[in-house]
mmCIF file with all atom_site columns, C-alpha atoms in Angstrom:
data_model
loop_
_atom_site.group_PDB
_atom_site.id
_atom_site.type_symbol
_atom_site.label_atom_id
_atom_site.label_alt_id
_atom_site.label_comp_id
_atom_site.label_asym_id
_atom_site.label_entity_id
_atom_site.label_seq_id
_atom_site.pdbx_PDB_ins_code
_atom_site.Cartn_x
_atom_site.Cartn_y
_atom_site.Cartn_z
_atom_site.occupancy
_atom_site.B_iso_or_equiv
_atom_site.pdbx_formal_charge
_atom_site.auth_seq_id
_atom_site.auth_comp_id
_atom_site.auth_asym_id
_atom_site.auth_atom_id
_atom_site.pdbx_PDB_model_num
ATOM 1   C CA . MET A 1 1   ? -67.681 10.594  -12.969 1.00 56.00 ? 179 MET A CA 1
ATOM 2   C CA . THR A 1 2   ? -69.893 13.389  -11.888 1.00 78.00 ? 180 THR A CA 1
ATOM 3   C CA . THR A 1 3   ? -68.597 16.859  -12.460 1.00 93.00 ? 181 THR A CA 1
ATOM 4   C CA . GLU A 1 4   ? -69.891 17.888  -9.033  1.00 96.00 ? 182 GLU A CA 1
ATOM 5   C CA . LYS A 1 5   ? -67.644 15.370  -7.266  1.00 97.00 ? 183 LYS A CA 1
ATOM 6   C CA . LEU A 1 6   ? -64.601 16.458  -9.227  1.00 97.00 ? 184 LEU A CA 1
ATOM 7   C CA . VAL A 1 7   ? -65.336 20.139  -8.564  1.00 97.00 ? 185 VAL A CA 1
ATOM 8   C CA . PHE A 1 8   ? -65.835 19.402  -4.856  1.00 98.00 ? 186 PHE A CA 1
ATOM 9   C CA . LEU A 1 9   ? -62.491 17.603  -4.639  1.00 98.00 ? 187 LEU A CA 1
ATOM 10  C CA . LYS A 1 10  ? -60.672 20.313  -6.589  1.00 97.00 ? 188 LYS A CA 1
ATOM 11  C CA . THR A 1 11  ? -62.214 23.344  -4.890  1.00 97.00 ? 189 THR A CA 1
ATOM 12  C CA . GLU A 1 12  ? -63.953 22.507  -1.601  1.00 98.00 ? 190 GLU A CA 1
ATOM 13  C CA . PHE A 1 13  ? -62.367 19.466  0.009   1.00 98.00 ? 191 PHE A CA 1
ATOM 14  C CA . VAL A 1 14  ? -59.169 21.090  1.276   1.00 98.00 ? 192 VAL A CA 1
ATOM 15  C CA . ALA A 1 15  ? -61.135 24.152  2.442   1.00 98.00 ? 193 ALA A CA 1
ATOM 16  C CA . ALA A 1 16  ? -63.358 21.819  4.491   1.00 98.00 ? 194 ALA A CA 1
ATOM 17  C CA . LEU A 1 17  ? -60.274 20.185  6.012   1.00 98.00 ? 195 LEU A CA 1
ATOM 18  C CA . ARG A 1 18  ? -58.972 23.616  7.022   1.00 98.00 ? 196 ARG A CA 1
ATOM 19  C CA . ARG A 1 19  ? -62.017 23.945  9.313   1.00 98.00 ? 197 ARG A CA 1
ATOM 20  C CA . LEU A 1 20  ? -60.713 21.097  11.473  1.00 98.00 ? 198 LEU A CA 1
ATOM 21  C CA . GLN A 1 21  ? -59.180 21.927  14.838  1.00 97.00 ? 199 GLN A CA 1
ATOM 22  C CA . PRO A 1 22  ? -55.930 20.438  16.184  1.00 96.00 ? 200 PRO A CA 1
ATOM 23  C CA . GLY A 1 23  ? -56.722 17.521  18.476  1.00 95.00 ? 201 GLY A CA 1
ATOM 24  C CA . GLN A 1 24  ? -60.338 17.388  17.298  1.00 97.00 ? 202 GLN A CA 1
ATOM 25  C CA . LYS A 1 25  ? -61.912 13.950  17.752  1.00 97.00 ? 203 LYS A CA 1
ATOM 26  C CA . GLY A 1 26  ? -64.339 12.420  15.309  1.00 96.00 ? 204 GLY A CA 1
ATOM 27  C CA . ALA A 1 27  ? -67.874 11.246  16.028  1.00 96.00 ? 205 ALA A CA 1
ATOM 28  C CA . TRP A 1 28  ? -66.550 7.685   15.663  1.00 96.00 ? 206 TRP A CA 1
ATOM 29  C CA . GLY A 1 29  ? -63.195 5.949   15.336  1.00 95.00 ? 207 GLY A CA 1
ATOM 30  C CA . LYS A 1 30  ? -59.850 6.389   17.037  1.00 95.00 ? 208 LYS A CA 1
ATOM 31  C CA . MET A 1 31  ? -58.160 9.018   14.845  1.00 96.00 ? 209 MET A CA 1
ATOM 32  C CA . ASP A 1 32  ? -57.886 12.663  15.736  1.00 98.00 ? 210 ASP A CA 1
ATOM 33  C CA . ALA A 1 33  ? -58.202 15.252  12.963  1.00 98.00 ? 211 ALA A CA 1
ATOM 34  C CA . GLN A 1 34  ? -54.509 15.286  12.089  1.00 98.00 ? 212 GLN A CA 1
ATOM 35  C CA . GLN A 1 35  ? -54.288 11.493  12.033  1.00 98.00 ? 213 GLN A CA 1
ATOM 36  C CA . MET A 1 36  ? -57.273 11.420  9.665   1.00 97.00 ? 214 MET A CA 1
ATOM 37  C CA . VAL A 1 37  ? -55.668 13.993  7.367   1.00 98.00 ? 215 VAL A CA 1
ATOM 38  C CA . GLU A 1 38  ? -52.393 12.067  7.362   1.00 98.00 ? 216 GLU A CA 1
ATOM 39  C CA . HIS A 1 39  ? -54.255 8.803   6.724   1.00 97.00 ? 217 HIS A CA 1
ATOM 40  C CA . PHE A 1 40  ? -56.092 10.422  3.824   1.00 98.00 ? 218 PHE A CA 1
ATOM 41  C CA . ARG A 1 41  ? -52.805 11.743  2.450   1.00 98.00 ? 219 ARG A CA 1
ATOM 42  C CA . GLN A 1 42  ? -51.457 8.185   2.373   1.00 97.00 ? 220 GLN A CA 1
ATOM 43  C CA . SER A 1 43  ? -54.543 7.000   0.488   1.00 97.00 ? 221 SER A CA 1
ATOM 44  C CA . LEU A 1 44  ? -53.951 9.785   -2.051  1.00 98.00 ? 222 LEU A CA 1
ATOM 45  C CA . LYS A 1 45  ? -50.355 8.610   -2.477  1.00 98.00 ? 223 LYS A CA 1
ATOM 46  C CA . VAL A 1 46  ? -51.808 5.220   -3.409  1.00 98.00 ? 224 VAL A CA 1
ATOM 47  C CA . ALA A 1 47  ? -54.238 6.959   -5.787  1.00 98.00 ? 225 ALA A CA 1
ATOM 48  C CA . ASN A 1 48  ? -51.475 8.937   -7.512  1.00 98.00 ? 226 ASN A CA 1
ATOM 49  C CA . GLY A 1 49  ? -49.153 5.939   -7.747  1.00 97.00 ? 227 GLY A CA 1
ATOM 50  C CA . LYS A 1 50  ? -46.446 7.112   -5.329  1.00 98.00 ? 228 LYS A CA 1
ATOM 51  C CA . ILE A 1 51  ? -47.208 4.219   -2.971  1.00 97.00 ? 229 ILE A CA 1
ATOM 52  C CA . GLN A 1 52  ? -47.746 0.826   -4.547  1.00 96.00 ? 230 GLN A CA 1
ATOM 53  C CA . LEU A 1 53  ? -49.412 -1.885  -2.499  1.00 95.00 ? 231 LEU A CA 1
ATOM 54  C CA . PRO A 1 54  ? -50.422 -5.364  -3.625  1.00 94.00 ? 232 PRO A CA 1
ATOM 55  C CA . LEU A 1 55  ? -54.057 -6.320  -4.028  1.00 95.00 ? 233 LEU A CA 1
ATOM 56  C CA . HIS A 1 56  ? -55.254 -7.385  -0.587  1.00 90.00 ? 234 HIS A CA 1
ATOM 57  C CA . ASN A 1 57  ? -57.814 -9.969  -1.717  1.00 86.00 ? 235 ASN A CA 1
ATOM 58  C CA . PRO A 1 58  ? -57.565 -11.154 -5.335  1.00 84.00 ? 236 PRO A CA 1
ATOM 59  C CA . ASP A 1 59  ? -60.852 -13.123 -5.143  1.00 88.00 ? 237 ASP A CA 1
ATOM 60  C CA . LEU A 1 60  ? -62.541 -11.914 -8.347  1.00 89.00 ? 238 LEU A CA 1
ATOM 61  C CA . GLU A 1 61  ? -66.090 -12.411 -7.073  1.00 94.00 ? 239 GLU A CA 1
ATOM 62  C CA . ARG A 1 62  ? -65.396 -10.355 -3.948  1.00 92.00 ? 240 ARG A CA 1
ATOM 63  C CA . LEU A 1 63  ? -63.538 -7.714  -5.961  1.00 93.00 ? 241 LEU A CA 1
ATOM 64  C CA . GLU A 1 64  ? -66.492 -7.358  -8.341  1.00 94.00 ? 242 GLU A CA 1
ATOM 65  C CA . LYS A 1 65  ? -68.872 -6.953  -5.391  1.00 95.00 ? 243 LYS A CA 1
ATOM 66  C CA . ILE A 1 66  ? -66.850 -4.228  -3.653  1.00 94.00 ? 244 ILE A CA 1
ATOM 67  C CA . ARG A 1 67  ? -66.191 -2.422  -6.937  1.00 94.00 ? 245 ARG A CA 1
ATOM 68  C CA . SER A 1 68  ? -69.955 -2.403  -7.564  1.00 96.00 ? 246 SER A CA 1
ATOM 69  C CA . PHE A 1 69  ? -70.442 -0.890  -4.091  1.00 97.00 ? 247 PHE A CA 1
ATOM 70  C CA . LEU A 1 70  ? -67.765 1.699   -4.835  1.00 97.00 ? 248 LEU A CA 1
ATOM 71  C CA . MET A 1 71  ? -69.707 3.061   -7.783  1.00 96.00 ? 249 MET A CA 1
ATOM 72  C CA . THR A 1 72  ? -72.934 3.520   -5.795  1.00 96.00 ? 250 THR A CA 1
ATOM 73  C CA . GLU A 1 73  ? -73.917 6.543   -3.773  1.00 95.00 ? 251 GLU A CA 1
ATOM 74  C CA . THR A 1 74  ? -74.082 4.402   -0.633  1.00 96.00 ? 252 THR A CA 1
ATOM 75  C CA . PRO A 1 75  ? -71.639 5.897   1.886   1.00 95.00 ? 253 PRO A CA 1
ATOM 76  C CA . PHE A 1 76  ? -69.057 3.949   3.836   1.00 95.00 ? 254 PHE A CA 1
ATOM 77  C CA . LYS A 1 77  ? -70.485 2.927   7.191   1.00 94.00 ? 255 LYS A CA 1
ATOM 78  C CA . GLU A 1 78  ? -69.216 4.488   10.396  1.00 94.00 ? 256 GLU A CA 1
ATOM 79  C CA . ASN A 1 79  ? -66.157 2.624   11.721  1.00 89.00 ? 257 ASN A CA 1
ATOM 80  C CA . THR A 1 80  ? -65.496 0.958   8.369   1.00 87.00 ? 258 THR A CA 1
ATOM 81  C CA . LYS A 1 81  ? -62.134 -0.754  8.752   1.00 83.00 ? 259 LYS A CA 1
ATOM 82  C CA . SER A 1 82  ? -59.734 -0.943  5.849   1.00 86.00 ? 260 SER A CA 1
ATOM 83  C CA . PRO A 1 83  ? -58.153 -4.377  5.584   1.00 84.00 ? 261 PRO A CA 1
ATOM 84  C CA . VAL A 1 84  ? -54.806 -2.776  4.781   1.00 84.00 ? 262 VAL A CA 1
ATOM 85  C CA . LEU A 1 85  ? -54.581 -0.446  7.806   1.00 85.00 ? 263 LEU A CA 1
ATOM 86  C CA . PRO A 1 86  ? -53.378 -1.248  11.310  1.00 89.00 ? 264 PRO A CA 1
ATOM 87  C CA . GLU A 1 87  ? -55.901 -1.362  14.150  1.00 88.00 ? 265 GLU A CA 1
ATOM 88  C CA . GLU A 1 88  ? -54.375 1.692   15.880  1.00 91.00 ? 266 GLU A CA 1
ATOM 89  C CA . PRO A 1 89  ? -53.893 5.073   14.169  1.00 93.00 ? 267 PRO A CA 1
ATOM 90  C CA . SER A 1 90  ? -50.364 6.082   13.269  1.00 94.00 ? 268 SER A CA 1
ATOM 91  C CA . PRO A 1 91  ? -48.662 8.821   15.284  1.00 96.00 ? 269 PRO A CA 1
ATOM 92  C CA . HIS A 1 92  ? -48.537 12.283  13.732  1.00 97.00 ? 270 HIS A CA 1
ATOM 93  C CA . ARG A 1 93  ? -45.986 12.601  10.918  1.00 97.00 ? 271 ARG A CA 1
ATOM 94  C CA . PHE A 1 94  ? -46.208 16.373  10.564  1.00 98.00 ? 272 PHE A CA 1
ATOM 95  C CA . PRO A 1 95  ? -45.559 19.028  13.217  1.00 98.00 ? 273 PRO A CA 1
ATOM 96  C CA . SER A 1 96  ? -49.045 20.533  12.823  1.00 98.00 ? 274 SER A CA 1
ATOM 97  C CA . LEU A 1 97  ? -52.476 19.990  11.326  1.00 98.00 ? 275 LEU A CA 1
ATOM 98  C CA . PRO A 1 98  ? -52.064 22.859  8.798   1.00 98.00 ? 276 PRO A CA 1
ATOM 99  C CA . GLU A 1 99  ? -48.800 21.315  7.547   1.00 98.00 ? 277 GLU A CA 1
ATOM 100 C CA . ALA A 1 100 ? -50.492 17.924  7.209   1.00 98.00 ? 278 ALA A CA 1
ATOM 101 C CA . ILE A 1 101 ? -53.321 19.513  5.206   1.00 98.00 ? 279 ILE A CA 1
ATOM 102 C CA . ASP A 1 102 ? -50.792 21.283  2.945   1.00 98.00 ? 280 ASP A CA 1
ATOM 103 C CA . ALA A 1 103 ? -49.078 17.932  2.301   1.00 98.00 ? 281 ALA A CA 1
ATOM 104 C CA . LEU A 1 104 ? -52.430 16.272  1.563   1.00 98.00 ? 282 LEU A CA 1
ATOM 105 C CA . GLU A 1 105 ? -53.229 19.009  -0.945  1.00 98.00 ? 283 GLU A CA 1
ATOM 106 C CA . VAL A 1 106 ? -49.999 18.287  -2.836  1.00 98.00 ? 284 VAL A CA 1
ATOM 107 C CA . GLU A 1 107 ? -50.885 14.588  -3.146  1.00 98.00 ? 285 GLU A CA 1
ATOM 108 C CA . LEU A 1 108 ? -54.451 15.377  -4.235  1.00 98.00 ? 286 LEU A CA 1
ATOM 109 C CA . ASN A 1 109 ? -53.216 17.723  -6.948  1.00 98.00 ? 287 ASN A CA 1
ATOM 110 C CA . ASP A 1 110 ? -50.626 15.170  -8.057  1.00 98.00 ? 288 ASP A CA 1
ATOM 111 C CA . MET A 1 111 ? -53.404 12.596  -8.452  1.00 97.00 ? 289 MET A CA 1
ATOM 112 C CA . PHE A 1 112 ? -55.273 14.927  -10.796 1.00 97.00 ? 290 PHE A CA 1
ATOM 113 C CA . VAL A 1 113 ? -52.088 15.546  -12.810 1.00 97.00 ? 291 VAL A CA 1
ATOM 114 C CA . VAL A 1 114 ? -51.275 11.838  -13.139 1.00 97.00 ? 292 VAL A CA 1
ATOM 115 C CA . TYR A 1 115 ? -54.696 10.859  -14.461 1.00 95.00 ? 293 TYR A CA 1
ATOM 116 C CA . GLU A 1 116 ? -55.287 13.937  -16.588 1.00 92.00 ? 294 GLU A CA 1
ATOM 117 C CA . ALA A 1 117 ? -51.873 13.531  -18.253 1.00 96.00 ? 295 ALA A CA 1
ATOM 118 C CA . THR A 1 118 ? -52.570 9.910   -19.190 1.00 95.00 ? 296 THR A CA 1
ATOM 119 C CA . PRO A 1 119 ? -56.179 9.287   -20.255 1.00 90.00 ? 297 PRO A CA 1
ATOM 120 C CA . GLY A 1 120 ? -57.158 5.668   -19.704 1.00 94.00 ? 298 GLY A CA 1
ATOM 121 C CA . LYS A 1 121 ? -54.551 5.147   -16.993 1.00 97.00 ? 299 LYS A CA 1
ATOM 122 C CA . THR A 1 122 ? -55.361 2.773   -14.139 1.00 97.00 ? 300 THR A CA 1
ATOM 123 C CA . ILE A 1 123 ? -53.644 2.530   -10.757 1.00 98.00 ? 301 ILE A CA 1
ATOM 124 C CA . LEU A 1 124 ? -53.932 -0.426  -8.428  1.00 97.00 ? 302 LEU A CA 1
ATOM 125 C CA . ASN A 1 125 ? -55.814 0.183   -5.212  1.00 97.00 ? 303 ASN A CA 1
ATOM 126 C CA . PRO A 1 126 ? -55.104 -2.561  -2.652  1.00 96.00 ? 304 PRO A CA 1
ATOM 127 C CA . VAL A 1 127 ? -58.799 -2.965  -1.786  1.00 95.00 ? 305 VAL A CA 1
ATOM 128 C CA . PHE A 1 128 ? -60.672 -2.109  -4.999  1.00 96.00 ? 306 PHE A CA 1
ATOM 129 C CA . GLY A 1 129 ? -58.196 -3.266  -7.662  1.00 96.00 ? 307 GLY A CA 1
ATOM 130 C CA . GLU A 1 130 ? -57.258 -1.347  -10.784 1.00 96.00 ? 308 GLU A CA 1
ATOM 131 C CA . LEU A 1 131 ? -59.057 2.011   -10.860 1.00 97.00 ? 309 LEU A CA 1
ATOM 132 C CA . ASP A 1 132 ? -59.391 4.429   -13.741 1.00 96.00 ? 310 ASP A CA 1
ATOM 133 C CA . TYR A 1 133 ? -59.845 8.163   -13.213 1.00 96.00 ? 311 TYR A CA 1
ATOM 134 C CA . THR A 1 134 ? -63.628 7.988   -12.868 1.00 96.00 ? 312 THR A CA 1
ATOM 135 C CA . GLN A 1 135 ? -63.423 5.194   -10.311 1.00 97.00 ? 313 GLN A CA 1
ATOM 136 C CA . GLN A 1 136 ? -60.628 6.946   -8.450  1.00 97.00 ? 314 GLN A CA 1
ATOM 137 C CA . ILE A 1 137 ? -62.648 10.178  -8.180  1.00 97.00 ? 315 ILE A CA 1
ATOM 138 C CA . GLN A 1 138 ? -65.610 8.162   -6.902  1.00 98.00 ? 316 GLN A CA 1
ATOM 139 C CA . LEU A 1 139 ? -63.447 6.471   -4.260  1.00 98.00 ? 317 LEU A CA 1
ATOM 140 C CA . ILE A 1 140 ? -61.739 9.667   -3.138  1.00 98.00 ? 318 ILE A CA 1
ATOM 141 C CA . TYR A 1 141 ? -65.041 11.526  -2.960  1.00 98.00 ? 319 TYR A CA 1
ATOM 142 C CA . LYS A 1 142 ? -66.736 8.726   -0.995  1.00 97.00 ? 320 LYS A CA 1
ATOM 143 C CA . HIS A 1 143 ? -63.719 8.495   1.334   1.00 97.00 ? 321 HIS A CA 1
ATOM 144 C CA . ALA A 1 144 ? -63.626 12.284  1.748   1.00 98.00 ? 322 ALA A CA 1
ATOM 145 C CA . MET A 1 145 ? -67.316 12.512  2.624   1.00 98.00 ? 323 MET A CA 1
ATOM 146 C CA . HIS A 1 146 ? -66.920 9.669   5.125   1.00 97.00 ? 324 HIS A CA 1
ATOM 147 C CA . HIS A 1 147 ? -64.201 11.523  7.026   1.00 98.00 ? 325 HIS A CA 1
ATOM 148 C CA . LEU A 1 148 ? -65.691 14.999  6.661   1.00 98.00 ? 326 LEU A CA 1
ATOM 149 C CA . GLN A 1 149 ? -68.906 13.684  8.198   1.00 97.00 ? 327 GLN A CA 1
ATOM 150 C CA . GLN A 1 150 ? -66.909 11.876  10.882  1.00 97.00 ? 328 GLN A CA 1
ATOM 151 C CA . PHE A 1 151 ? -65.402 15.215  11.925  1.00 98.00 ? 329 PHE A CA 1
ATOM 152 C CA . GLY A 1 152 ? -68.524 17.293  11.382  1.00 96.00 ? 330 GLY A CA 1
ATOM 153 C CA . VAL A 1 153 ? -67.217 19.615  8.682   1.00 94.00 ? 331 VAL A CA 1
ATOM 154 C CA . VAL A 1 154 ? -69.913 18.792  6.081   1.00 89.00 ? 332 VAL A CA 1
#
């Protein structure tokens, strides 16, 4: 895990999200800014263990290939579709974008607490399999950069 990625997630990510505007559309995809934040919050709840989903594709060869990709610096492509998400974005769960960002921040901080309290812990990600802290930081950072670029805030 690079220290820079961890520092970015702990100190800059939420600040970047706070630059989003309500109703803002991304350069690609169907989600508005609040839907993206709420989607990201759900992915953090998977990362911190509050939501447990089964492994989507247990094919070990495929899993090894996507885990190898995860650990590269190659970004997710525009319009990358998660196999565990519906085709259409979910309606807003929170009354406002700032409240959604506040809720995301709680889940992000909880993820740090969970992994830092239990060195060596792994949590199952439905796409990438069991992830340790280093792998989880890599995934969250890569996912964060994907969406921050989508919405033009990095």
